[in-house]
Amino acid sequence: MFFKFLPKEFDFFNIFAQHADHAVDGALLLKEIALKGDINESDISKMQEIEHLGDNSAHTIIEYLNKTFITPFDREDIFSLAKELDDIIDMTNTIIRRIYVYKIKGVNPNFVEFALVIEKSVNAVAIAVKGLKNIKDTKTITKACVEINRLENVGDSMRDKILSDLFENQKDPITLIKLKEIYQDAETILDICEDVAHVVESILVKQA
Amino acid sequence: MFFKFLPKEFDFFNIFAQHADHAVDGALLLKEIALKGDINESDISKMQEIEHLGDNSAHTIIEYLNKTFITPFDREDIFSLAKELDDIIDMTNTIIRRIYVYKIKGVNPNFVEFALVIEKSVNAVAIAVKGLKNIKDTKTITKACVEINRLENVGDSMRDKILSDLFENQKDPITLIKLKEIYQDAETILDICEDVAHVVESILVKQA
Amino acid sequence: MFFKFLPKEFDFFNIFAQHADHAVDGALLLKEIALKGDINESDISKMQEIEHLGDNSAHTIIEYLNKTFITPFDREDIFSLAKELDDIIDMTNTIIRRIYVYKIKGVNPNFVEFALVIEKSVNAVAIAVKGLKNIKDTKTITKACVEINRLENVGDSMRDKILSDLFENQKDPITLIKLKEIYQDAETILDICEDVAHVVESILVKQA
């Protein structure tokens, strides 16, 4: 199913760049949905398409790992990066499906703010991952990783503040259940981005 | 605790077949509980026994990995398969314990349907895993993997539909909390089955 | 960010001992909060400091793994141990933040009991991990692992009993949501401790 023939000249960095771009596409879609305060069938299909493309990238990378003896980085780092990019896309998909299934409507400033932080963090992930092609340019990569770590802390505080407000003010438990889950998932995306930053930093150290 | 002496002639495929059979036993028990719409102490004991047997299989496989230099597949694939079969059994146990602890009674057609899909998927997992013994018979293995992937999609839609209905119609938040958790766990079993299919497909590719 | 120069003479066992001590510090703080039935900004800062120190230990261990060819145990076991000690600390932090964010006040005997079991289990984890330095003293290590496994079972039953009572008697769904999450997290710490015990037991088997 998932495994296709490898391209003759396997451009490892190119596939990783594509994988990261799919994660960015997911984050952009999430932002769009947050900003319009509405979601429809076509958003769901768009996200499914992104997830499908992300799966293809991940499987191409894993297949490459299985068939190649020499890799530009440690095999476990390649595996971790592919897995974590996949996790970012899956979690974005989970949030978007929940918004749809829970029929959440209306522009929510808290959620818009969260979606903007996620967009920034996933963009920084793409910069860090693409930066591996020119690994001697440690400045660009490190700057992106610092930004990802910063945004994870921002997200932590945002989630805590939002949940604190929710539990204080949201008297309808069913609405509370829906929103609590979505904000926790949103913060999880930032955690996964931080995991990517850790792997990238560890690759930098090894190649130093 | 967990580590016993290895049998003189270690039949790797046999232990994996047993491990998969324990997962099937768990799925059958879950179906039984769904169909009778009731659960008692003896179901809990039965599940604990299955989990214990599953643990033994997993530990035997890991011990084999630790003590053997040559393995029929890549070590990380063997490790992943054992871990994922274990995860299927653990999640089945979690669901059954929740039904008991949450005192959920009565036959619920949605849950029966889910339990039947889980049974099919775990059966296909057993076919795929046992198929590795005759790895040249790729047709049987691939057919089982395709079925597992199909059932994961079926489960995704079922869960979304059921949760959508629940949030629309279940006005008691405490009942909603219980059922939501159980359906999300039920779908997780299908996700883990899909992970098994991915590992099995990857073994096929490497041995092709 | 995370990676510092390795000390000239890398004392692997010493760093693991420190890492385990940070986990113990977290468990002690959790017990303190449970016993006073109150939480304040200074508890949150204290936990953040512990988490930060734990992160440093984890990163030092991973960096050591990356730069060293010969390790006292299998690389994957070292990696697993560092990851699981980190997970214990992260989950302790999660619980403490939830208590703060959810504004949970008052001494709760159930929660005190749980915190005491967690303290015992994390103490046994520290004994097991530190025991690896004198790996021939299998008695001490095995005793700690048996205790960790026992406490995981104790925790399972406690969580089931507490949740069963909660769902029976707690009529406010919002309070139920808060407490349910905290008890499930509390039991998760005991699960992670059990994972540590499994890794330690597997190291014993390999070195036997």
mmCIF file of N, CA and C in Angstrom, chain B residues 26-139:
data_model
loop_
_atom_site.group_PDB
_atom_site.id
_atom_site.type_symbol
_atom_site.label_atom_id
_atom_site.label_comp_id
_atom_site.label_asym_id
_atom_site.label_seq_id
_atom_site.Cartn_x
_atom_site.Cartn_y
_atom_site.Cartn_z
ATOM 1 N N GLY B 26 -8.746 -11.490 23.931
ATOM 2 C CA GLY B 26 -9.225 -10.242 24.529
ATOM 3 C C GLY B 26 -10.366 -9.643 23.717
ATOM 4 N N ALA B 27 -10.195 -9.623 22.389
ATOM 5 C CA ALA B 27 -11.227 -9.051 21.514
ATOM 6 C C ALA B 27 -12.527 -9.853 21.595
ATOM 7 N N LEU B 28 -12.392 -11.190 21.722
ATOM 8 C CA LEU B 28 -13.587 -12.042 21.846
ATOM 9 C C LEU B 28 -14.316 -11.757 23.158
ATOM 10 N N LEU B 29 -13.551 -11.579 24.220
ATOM 11 C CA LEU B 29 -14.149 -11.286 25.525
ATOM 12 C C LEU B 29 -14.876 -9.934 25.477
ATOM 13 N N LEU B 30 -14.246 -8.966 24.833
ATOM 14 C CA LEU B 30 -14.870 -7.641 24.710
ATOM 15 C C LEU B 30 -16.206 -7.754 23.957
ATOM 16 N N LYS B 31 -16.204 -8.537 22.878
ATOM 17 C CA LYS B 31 -17.436 -8.732 22.102
ATOM 18 C C LYS B 31 -18.528 -9.378 22.972
ATOM 19 N N GLU B 32 -18.116 -10.408 23.702
ATOM 20 C CA GLU B 32 -19.060 -11.120 24.594
ATOM 21 C C GLU B 32 -19.712 -10.142 25.581
ATOM 22 N N ILE B 33 -18.876 -9.312 26.194
ATOM 23 C CA ILE B 33 -19.375 -8.339 27.175
ATOM 24 C C ILE B 33 -20.338 -7.360 26.494
ATOM 25 N N ALA B 34 -19.979 -6.911 25.291
ATOM 26 C CA ALA B 34 -20.847 -5.991 24.548
ATOM 27 C C ALA B 34 -22.186 -6.645 24.247
ATOM 28 N N LEU B 35 -22.140 -7.909 23.851
ATOM 29 C CA LEU B 35 -23.369 -8.604 23.437
ATOM 30 C C LEU B 35 -24.293 -8.902 24.611
ATOM 31 N N LYS B 36 -23.719 -9.237 25.776
ATOM 32 C CA LYS B 36 -24.596 -9.528 26.916
ATOM 33 C C LYS B 36 -24.998 -8.246 27.653
ATOM 34 N N GLY B 37 -24.317 -7.125 27.350
ATOM 35 C CA GLY B 37 -24.671 -5.852 27.984
ATOM 36 C C GLY B 37 -24.503 -5.874 29.484
ATOM 37 N N ASP B 38 -23.546 -6.668 29.924
ATOM 38 C CA ASP B 38 -23.328 -6.794 31.362
ATOM 39 C C ASP B 38 -21.884 -7.238 31.591
ATOM 40 N N ILE B 39 -21.394 -6.972 32.768
ATOM 41 C CA ILE B 39 -20.011 -7.356 33.070
ATOM 42 C C ILE B 39 -19.947 -7.751 34.532
ATOM 43 N N ASN B 40 -19.137 -8.770 34.840
ATOM 44 C CA ASN B 40 -19.020 -9.181 36.235
ATOM 45 C C ASN B 40 -17.561 -9.480 36.586
ATOM 46 N N GLU B 41 -17.342 -9.760 37.857
ATOM 47 C CA GLU B 41 -15.998 -10.053 38.373
ATOM 48 C C GLU B 41 -15.273 -11.094 37.536
ATOM 49 N N SER B 42 -16.021 -12.107 37.059
ATOM 50 C CA SER B 42 -15.364 -13.207 36.347
ATOM 51 C C SER B 42 -14.836 -12.729 34.987
ATOM 52 N N ASP B 43 -15.523 -11.737 34.362
ATOM 53 C CA ASP B 43 -14.983 -11.168 33.121
ATOM 54 C C ASP B 43 -13.659 -10.452 33.393
ATOM 55 N N ILE B 44 -13.641 -9.727 34.514
ATOM 56 C CA ILE B 44 -12.421 -8.998 34.885
ATOM 57 C C ILE B 44 -11.257 -9.977 35.111
ATOM 58 N N SER B 45 -11.539 -11.082 35.814
ATOM 59 C CA SER B 45 -10.486 -12.077 36.058
ATOM 60 C C SER B 45 -10.019 -12.691 34.746
ATOM 61 N N LYS B 46 -10.989 -12.996 33.873
ATOM 62 C CA LYS B 46 -10.630 -13.596 32.586
ATOM 63 C C LYS B 46 -9.687 -12.663 31.821
ATOM 64 N N MET B 47 -10.011 -11.364 31.828
ATOM 65 C CA MET B 47 -9.173 -10.401 31.103
ATOM 66 C C MET B 47 -7.798 -10.293 31.736
ATOM 67 N N GLN B 48 -7.778 -10.338 33.080
ATOM 68 C CA GLN B 48 -6.470 -10.269 33.754
ATOM 69 C C GLN B 48 -5.593 -11.464 33.382
ATOM 70 N N GLU B 49 -6.236 -12.632 33.280
ATOM 71 C CA GLU B 49 -5.513 -13.844 32.878
ATOM 72 C C GLU B 49 -4.948 -13.678 31.462
ATOM 73 N N ILE B 50 -5.774 -13.142 30.547
ATOM 74 C CA ILE B 50 -5.317 -12.914 29.165
ATOM 75 C C ILE B 50 -4.140 -11.938 29.158
ATOM 76 N N GLU B 51 -4.266 -10.866 29.943
ATOM 77 C CA GLU B 51 -3.194 -9.875 29.978
ATOM 78 C C GLU B 51 -1.899 -10.488 30.514
ATOM 79 N N HIS B 52 -2.054 -11.338 31.505
ATOM 80 C CA HIS B 52 -0.889 -11.993 32.095
ATOM 81 C C HIS B 52 -0.199 -12.894 31.064
ATOM 82 N N LEU B 53 -0.988 -13.659 30.321
ATOM 83 C CA LEU B 53 -0.424 -14.533 29.282
ATOM 84 C C LEU B 53 0.248 -13.692 28.188
ATOM 85 N N GLY B 54 -0.398 -12.578 27.843
ATOM 86 C CA GLY B 54 0.184 -11.681 26.832
ATOM 87 C C GLY B 54 1.527 -11.137 27.295
ATOM 88 N N ASP B 55 1.581 -10.725 28.566
ATOM 89 C CA ASP B 55 2.849 -10.250 29.146
ATOM 90 C C ASP B 55 3.937 -11.309 29.019
ATOM 91 N N ASN B 56 3.571 -12.557 29.345
ATOM 92 C CA ASN B 56 4.556 -13.640 29.253
ATOM 93 C C ASN B 56 5.089 -13.773 27.832
ATOM 94 N N SER B 57 4.187 -13.736 26.852
ATOM 95 C CA SER B 57 4.644 -13.843 25.456
ATOM 96 C C SER B 57 5.583 -12.702 25.117
ATOM 97 N N ALA B 58 5.180 -11.471 25.477
ATOM 98 C CA ALA B 58 6.008 -10.300 25.160
ATOM 99 C C ALA B 58 7.388 -10.439 25.790
ATOM 100 N N HIS B 59 7.416 -10.846 27.061
ATOM 101 C CA HIS B 59 8.705 -10.940 27.740
ATOM 102 C C HIS B 59 9.566 -12.037 27.142
ATOM 103 N N THR B 60 8.939 -13.149 26.737
ATOM 104 C CA THR B 60 9.710 -14.222 26.094
ATOM 105 C C THR B 60 10.340 -13.710 24.801
ATOM 106 N N ILE B 61 9.567 -12.930 24.032
ATOM 107 C CA ILE B 61 10.087 -12.400 22.765
ATOM 108 C C ILE B 61 11.246 -11.425 23.030
ATOM 109 N N ILE B 62 11.071 -10.528 23.994
ATOM 110 C CA ILE B 62 12.129 -9.552 24.284
ATOM 111 C C ILE B 62 13.383 -10.266 24.794
ATOM 112 N N GLU B 63 13.177 -11.264 25.622
ATOM 113 C CA GLU B 63 14.329 -12.008 26.139
ATOM 114 C C GLU B 63 15.060 -12.714 25.009
ATOM 115 N N TYR B 64 14.303 -13.273 24.107
ATOM 116 C CA TYR B 64 14.872 -13.907 22.916
ATOM 117 C C TYR B 64 15.719 -12.893 22.144
ATOM 118 N N LEU B 65 15.165 -11.697 21.970
ATOM 119 C CA LEU B 65 15.899 -10.628 21.279
ATOM 120 C C LEU B 65 17.218 -10.328 21.976
ATOM 121 N N ASN B 66 17.167 -10.286 23.315
ATOM 122 C CA ASN B 66 18.363 -9.919 24.083
ATOM 123 C C ASN B 66 19.442 -10.982 24.023
ATOM 124 N N LYS B 67 19.026 -12.238 23.819
ATOM 125 C CA LYS B 67 19.999 -13.326 23.922
ATOM 126 C C LYS B 67 20.408 -13.886 22.567
ATOM 127 N N THR B 68 19.797 -13.414 21.499
ATOM 128 C CA THR B 68 20.042 -14.020 20.197
ATOM 129 C C THR B 68 20.686 -13.014 19.272
ATOM 130 N N PHE B 69 21.646 -13.484 18.518
ATOM 131 C CA PHE B 69 22.337 -12.580 17.616
ATOM 132 C C PHE B 69 21.632 -12.527 16.264
ATOM 133 N N ILE B 70 21.183 -13.685 15.814
ATOM 134 C CA ILE B 70 20.549 -13.734 14.490
ATOM 135 C C ILE B 70 19.044 -13.860 14.664
ATOM 136 N N THR B 71 18.298 -12.976 14.027
ATOM 137 C CA THR B 71 16.839 -12.993 14.147
ATOM 138 C C THR B 71 16.236 -13.078 12.745
ATOM 139 N N PRO B 72 15.019 -13.638 12.641
ATOM 140 C CA PRO B 72 14.419 -13.793 11.303
ATOM 141 C C PRO B 72 14.096 -12.450 10.636
ATOM 142 N N PHE B 73 13.830 -11.406 11.438
ATOM 143 C CA PHE B 73 13.595 -10.051 10.899
ATOM 144 C C PHE B 73 14.469 -9.076 11.664
ATOM 145 N N ASP B 74 14.419 -7.835 11.236
ATOM 146 C CA ASP B 74 15.152 -6.800 11.960
ATOM 147 C C ASP B 74 14.688 -6.754 13.411
ATOM 148 N N ARG B 75 15.631 -6.579 14.304
ATOM 149 C CA ARG B 75 15.329 -6.558 15.735
ATOM 150 C C ARG B 75 14.271 -5.519 16.072
ATOM 151 N N GLU B 76 14.360 -4.332 15.460
ATOM 152 C CA GLU B 76 13.397 -3.286 15.827
ATOM 153 C C GLU B 76 11.979 -3.644 15.367
ATOM 154 N N ASP B 77 11.861 -4.434 14.285
ATOM 155 C CA ASP B 77 10.526 -4.864 13.849
ATOM 156 C C ASP B 77 9.947 -5.896 14.820
ATOM 157 N N ILE B 78 10.806 -6.793 15.286
ATOM 158 C CA ILE B 78 10.354 -7.787 16.274
ATOM 159 C C ILE B 78 9.903 -7.067 17.538
ATOM 160 N N PHE B 79 10.717 -6.128 17.986
ATOM 161 C CA PHE B 79 10.387 -5.365 19.184
ATOM 162 C C PHE B 79 9.054 -4.623 18.998
ATOM 163 N N SER B 80 8.892 -3.957 17.843
ATOM 164 C CA SER B 80 7.654 -3.206 17.584
ATOM 165 C C SER B 80 6.436 -4.121 17.583
ATOM 166 N N LEU B 81 6.557 -5.273 16.907
ATOM 167 C CA LEU B 81 5.414 -6.201 16.856
ATOM 168 C C LEU B 81 5.003 -6.643 18.258
ATOM 169 N N ALA B 82 5.979 -7.035 19.069
ATOM 170 C CA ALA B 82 5.660 -7.496 20.428
ATOM 171 C C ALA B 82 5.022 -6.372 21.227
ATOM 172 N N LYS B 83 5.578 -5.156 21.089
ATOM 173 C CA LYS B 83 5.060 -4.017 21.832
ATOM 174 C C LYS B 83 3.621 -3.711 21.404
ATOM 175 N N GLU B 84 3.361 -3.785 20.099
ATOM 176 C CA GLU B 84 2.033 -3.411 19.623
ATOM 177 C C GLU B 84 0.980 -4.476 19.965
ATOM 178 N N LEU B 85 1.360 -5.760 19.902
ATOM 179 C CA LEU B 85 0.420 -6.793 20.348
ATOM 180 C C LEU B 85 0.101 -6.570 21.833
ATOM 181 N N ASP B 86 1.129 -6.241 22.596
ATOM 182 C CA ASP B 86 0.939 -5.931 24.012
ATOM 183 C C ASP B 86 -0.002 -4.736 24.191
ATOM 184 N N ASP B 87 0.187 -3.704 23.374
ATOM 185 C CA ASP B 87 -0.653 -2.504 23.462
ATOM 186 C C ASP B 87 -2.121 -2.829 23.152
ATOM 187 N N ILE B 88 -2.348 -3.717 22.170
ATOM 188 C CA ILE B 88 -3.732 -4.108 21.847
ATOM 189 C C ILE B 88 -4.380 -4.736 23.081
ATOM 190 N N ILE B 89 -3.651 -5.669 23.716
ATOM 191 C CA ILE B 89 -4.201 -6.368 24.885
ATOM 192 C C ILE B 89 -4.417 -5.384 26.046
ATOM 193 N N ASP B 90 -3.452 -4.510 26.273
ATOM 194 C CA ASP B 90 -3.578 -3.528 27.360
ATOM 195 C C ASP B 90 -4.786 -2.615 27.143
ATOM 196 N N MET B 91 -4.989 -2.176 25.911
ATOM 197 C CA MET B 91 -6.107 -1.266 25.643
ATOM 198 C C MET B 91 -7.445 -2.003 25.784
ATOM 199 N N THR B 92 -7.482 -3.279 25.379
ATOM 200 C CA THR B 92 -8.693 -4.080 25.587
ATOM 201 C C THR B 92 -8.989 -4.172 27.081
ATOM 202 N N ASN B 93 -7.959 -4.434 27.853
ATOM 203 C CA ASN B 93 -8.095 -4.501 29.307
ATOM 204 C C ASN B 93 -8.603 -3.167 29.876
ATOM 205 N N THR B 94 -8.036 -2.056 29.371
ATOM 206 C CA THR B 94 -8.459 -0.734 29.842
ATOM 207 C C THR B 94 -9.955 -0.534 29.598
ATOM 208 N N ILE B 95 -10.408 -0.871 28.392
ATOM 209 C CA ILE B 95 -11.830 -0.679 28.073
ATOM 210 C C ILE B 95 -12.701 -1.527 28.997
ATOM 211 N N ILE B 96 -12.318 -2.792 29.168
ATOM 212 C CA ILE B 96 -13.133 -3.703 29.977
ATOM 213 C C ILE B 96 -13.179 -3.221 31.438
ATOM 214 N N ARG B 97 -12.050 -2.769 31.942
ATOM 215 C CA ARG B 97 -12.040 -2.226 33.310
ATOM 216 C C ARG B 97 -12.911 -0.979 33.424
ATOM 217 N N ARG B 98 -12.883 -0.138 32.402
ATOM 218 C CA ARG B 98 -13.710 1.070 32.452
ATOM 219 C C ARG B 98 -15.198 0.703 32.481
ATOM 220 N N ILE B 99 -15.593 -0.259 31.652
ATOM 221 C CA ILE B 99 -17.007 -0.672 31.626
ATOM 222 C C ILE B 99 -17.432 -1.112 33.023
ATOM 223 N N TYR B 100 -16.522 -1.825 33.693
ATOM 224 C CA TYR B 100 -16.796 -2.331 35.037
ATOM 225 C C TYR B 100 -16.840 -1.186 36.064
ATOM 226 N N VAL B 101 -15.799 -0.364 36.045
ATOM 227 C CA VAL B 101 -15.683 0.721 37.034
ATOM 228 C C VAL B 101 -16.804 1.746 36.842
ATOM 229 N N TYR B 102 -17.158 2.035 35.580
ATOM 230 C CA TYR B 102 -18.188 3.032 35.294
ATOM 231 C C TYR B 102 -19.597 2.445 35.394
ATOM 232 N N LYS B 103 -19.663 1.139 35.722
ATOM 233 C CA LYS B 103 -20.956 0.453 35.872
ATOM 234 C C LYS B 103 -21.876 0.688 34.669
ATOM 235 N N ILE B 104 -21.328 0.449 33.466
ATOM 236 C CA ILE B 104 -22.122 0.618 32.247
ATOM 237 C C ILE B 104 -22.901 -0.666 31.988
ATOM 238 N N LYS B 105 -24.220 -0.539 31.901
ATOM 239 C CA LYS B 105 -25.083 -1.716 31.748
ATOM 240 C C LYS B 105 -25.956 -1.572 30.503
ATOM 241 N N GLY B 106 -26.447 -2.691 30.020
ATOM 242 C CA GLY B 106 -27.372 -2.680 28.901
ATOM 243 C C GLY B 106 -26.658 -2.849 27.570
ATOM 244 N N VAL B 107 -27.353 -3.492 26.622
ATOM 245 C CA VAL B 107 -26.774 -3.692 25.300
ATOM 246 C C VAL B 107 -26.876 -2.383 24.518
ATOM 247 N N ASN B 108 -25.738 -1.921 24.020
ATOM 248 C CA ASN B 108 -25.671 -0.674 23.268
ATOM 249 C C ASN B 108 -25.260 -1.016 21.834
ATOM 250 N N PRO B 109 -26.210 -0.847 20.875
ATOM 251 C CA PRO B 109 -25.926 -1.288 19.495
ATOM 252 C C PRO B 109 -24.651 -0.663 18.923
ATOM 253 N N ASN B 110 -24.401 0.617 19.226
ATOM 254 C CA ASN B 110 -23.172 1.259 18.756
ATOM 255 C C ASN B 110 -21.934 0.532 19.282
ATOM 256 N N PHE B 111 -22.001 0.163 20.546
ATOM 257 C CA PHE B 111 -20.820 -0.469 21.131
ATOM 258 C C PHE B 111 -20.642 -1.891 20.606
ATOM 259 N N VAL B 112 -21.767 -2.575 20.405
ATOM 260 C CA VAL B 112 -21.701 -3.920 19.808
ATOM 261 C C VAL B 112 -21.034 -3.844 18.434
ATOM 262 N N GLU B 113 -21.454 -2.856 17.634
ATOM 263 C CA GLU B 113 -20.890 -2.699 16.290
ATOM 264 C C GLU B 113 -19.378 -2.468 16.366
ATOM 265 N N PHE B 114 -18.988 -1.606 17.305
ATOM 266 C CA PHE B 114 -17.552 -1.315 17.470
ATOM 267 C C PHE B 114 -16.798 -2.578 17.873
ATOM 268 N N ALA B 115 -17.390 -3.338 18.799
ATOM 269 C CA ALA B 115 -16.713 -4.559 19.283
ATOM 270 C C ALA B 115 -16.548 -5.565 18.144
ATOM 271 N N LEU B 116 -17.515 -5.594 17.229
ATOM 272 C CA LEU B 116 -17.416 -6.518 16.094
ATOM 273 C C LEU B 116 -16.301 -6.083 15.130
ATOM 274 N N VAL B 117 -16.175 -4.775 14.917
ATOM 275 C CA VAL B 117 -15.096 -4.274 14.051
ATOM 276 C C VAL B 117 -13.735 -4.572 14.688
ATOM 277 N N ILE B 118 -13.651 -4.379 16.011
ATOM 278 C CA ILE B 118 -12.400 -4.692 16.716
ATOM 279 C C ILE B 118 -12.062 -6.169 16.568
ATOM 280 N N GLU B 119 -13.067 -7.023 16.747
ATOM 281 C CA GLU B 119 -12.820 -8.465 16.610
ATOM 282 C C GLU B 119 -12.259 -8.793 15.221
ATOM 283 N N LYS B 120 -12.891 -8.217 14.181
ATOM 284 C CA LYS B 120 -12.411 -8.469 12.809
ATOM 285 C C LYS B 120 -10.972 -8.000 12.638
ATOM 286 N N SER B 121 -10.687 -6.815 13.154
ATOM 287 C CA SER B 121 -9.362 -6.246 12.949
ATOM 288 C C SER B 121 -8.298 -7.065 13.682
ATOM 289 N N VAL B 122 -8.593 -7.467 14.929
ATOM 290 C CA VAL B 122 -7.598 -8.240 15.689
ATOM 291 C C VAL B 122 -7.422 -9.624 15.065
ATOM 292 N N ASN B 123 -8.498 -10.189 14.515
ATOM 293 C CA ASN B 123 -8.364 -11.448 13.762
ATOM 294 C C ASN B 123 -7.438 -11.269 12.566
ATOM 295 N N ALA B 124 -7.596 -10.154 11.848
ATOM 296 C CA ALA B 124 -6.726 -9.901 10.690
ATOM 297 C C ALA B 124 -5.275 -9.705 11.146
ATOM 298 N N VAL B 125 -5.101 -9.071 12.313
ATOM 299 C CA VAL B 125 -3.756 -8.930 12.877
ATOM 300 C C VAL B 125 -3.130 -10.301 13.110
ATOM 301 N N ALA B 126 -3.923 -11.229 13.667
ATOM 302 C CA ALA B 126 -3.396 -12.572 13.931
ATOM 303 C C ALA B 126 -3.015 -13.261 12.617
ATOM 304 N N ILE B 127 -3.837 -13.091 11.590
ATOM 305 C CA ILE B 127 -3.519 -13.688 10.282
ATOM 306 C C ILE B 127 -2.221 -13.101 9.731
ATOM 307 N N ALA B 128 -2.092 -11.774 9.812
ATOM 308 C CA ALA B 128 -0.889 -11.112 9.276
ATOM 309 C C ALA B 128 0.362 -11.575 10.022
ATOM 310 N N VAL B 129 0.270 -11.600 11.362
ATOM 311 C CA VAL B 129 1.444 -11.957 12.162
ATOM 312 C C VAL B 129 1.822 -13.421 11.945
ATOM 313 N N LYS B 130 0.814 -14.303 11.933
ATOM 314 C CA LYS B 130 1.109 -15.724 11.701
ATOM 315 C C LYS B 130 1.630 -15.954 10.288
ATOM 316 N N GLY B 131 1.186 -15.087 9.364
ATOM 317 C CA GLY B 131 1.610 -15.226 7.970
ATOM 318 C C GLY B 131 3.110 -15.043 7.784
ATOM 319 N N LEU B 132 3.742 -14.372 8.732
ATOM 320 C CA LEU B 132 5.186 -14.118 8.601
ATOM 321 C C LEU B 132 5.991 -15.410 8.546
ATOM 322 N N LYS B 133 5.406 -16.496 9.066
ATOM 323 C CA LYS B 133 6.100 -17.785 9.023
ATOM 324 C C LYS B 133 6.292 -18.255 7.574
ATOM 325 N N ASN B 134 5.289 -17.950 6.736
ATOM 326 C CA ASN B 134 5.373 -18.302 5.311
ATOM 327 C C ASN B 134 5.404 -17.014 4.505
ATOM 328 N N ILE B 135 6.498 -16.320 4.640
ATOM 329 C CA ILE B 135 6.543 -14.942 4.155
ATOM 330 C C ILE B 135 6.455 -14.861 2.643
ATOM 331 N N LYS B 136 6.682 -15.976 1.970
ATOM 332 C CA LYS B 136 6.578 -15.952 0.501
ATOM 333 C C LYS B 136 5.102 -15.872 0.073
ATOM 334 N N ASP B 137 4.200 -16.288 0.972
ATOM 335 C CA ASP B 137 2.760 -16.167 0.686
ATOM 336 C C ASP B 137 2.330 -14.723 0.986
ATOM 337 N N THR B 138 2.842 -13.791 0.173
ATOM 338 C CA THR B 138 2.567 -12.378 0.441
ATOM 339 C C THR B 138 1.084 -12.059 0.285
ATOM 340 N N LYS B 139 0.375 -12.883 -0.523
ATOM 341 C CA LYS B 139 -1.028 -12.571 -0.802
ATOM 342 C C LYS B 139 -1.875 -12.578 0.477
#
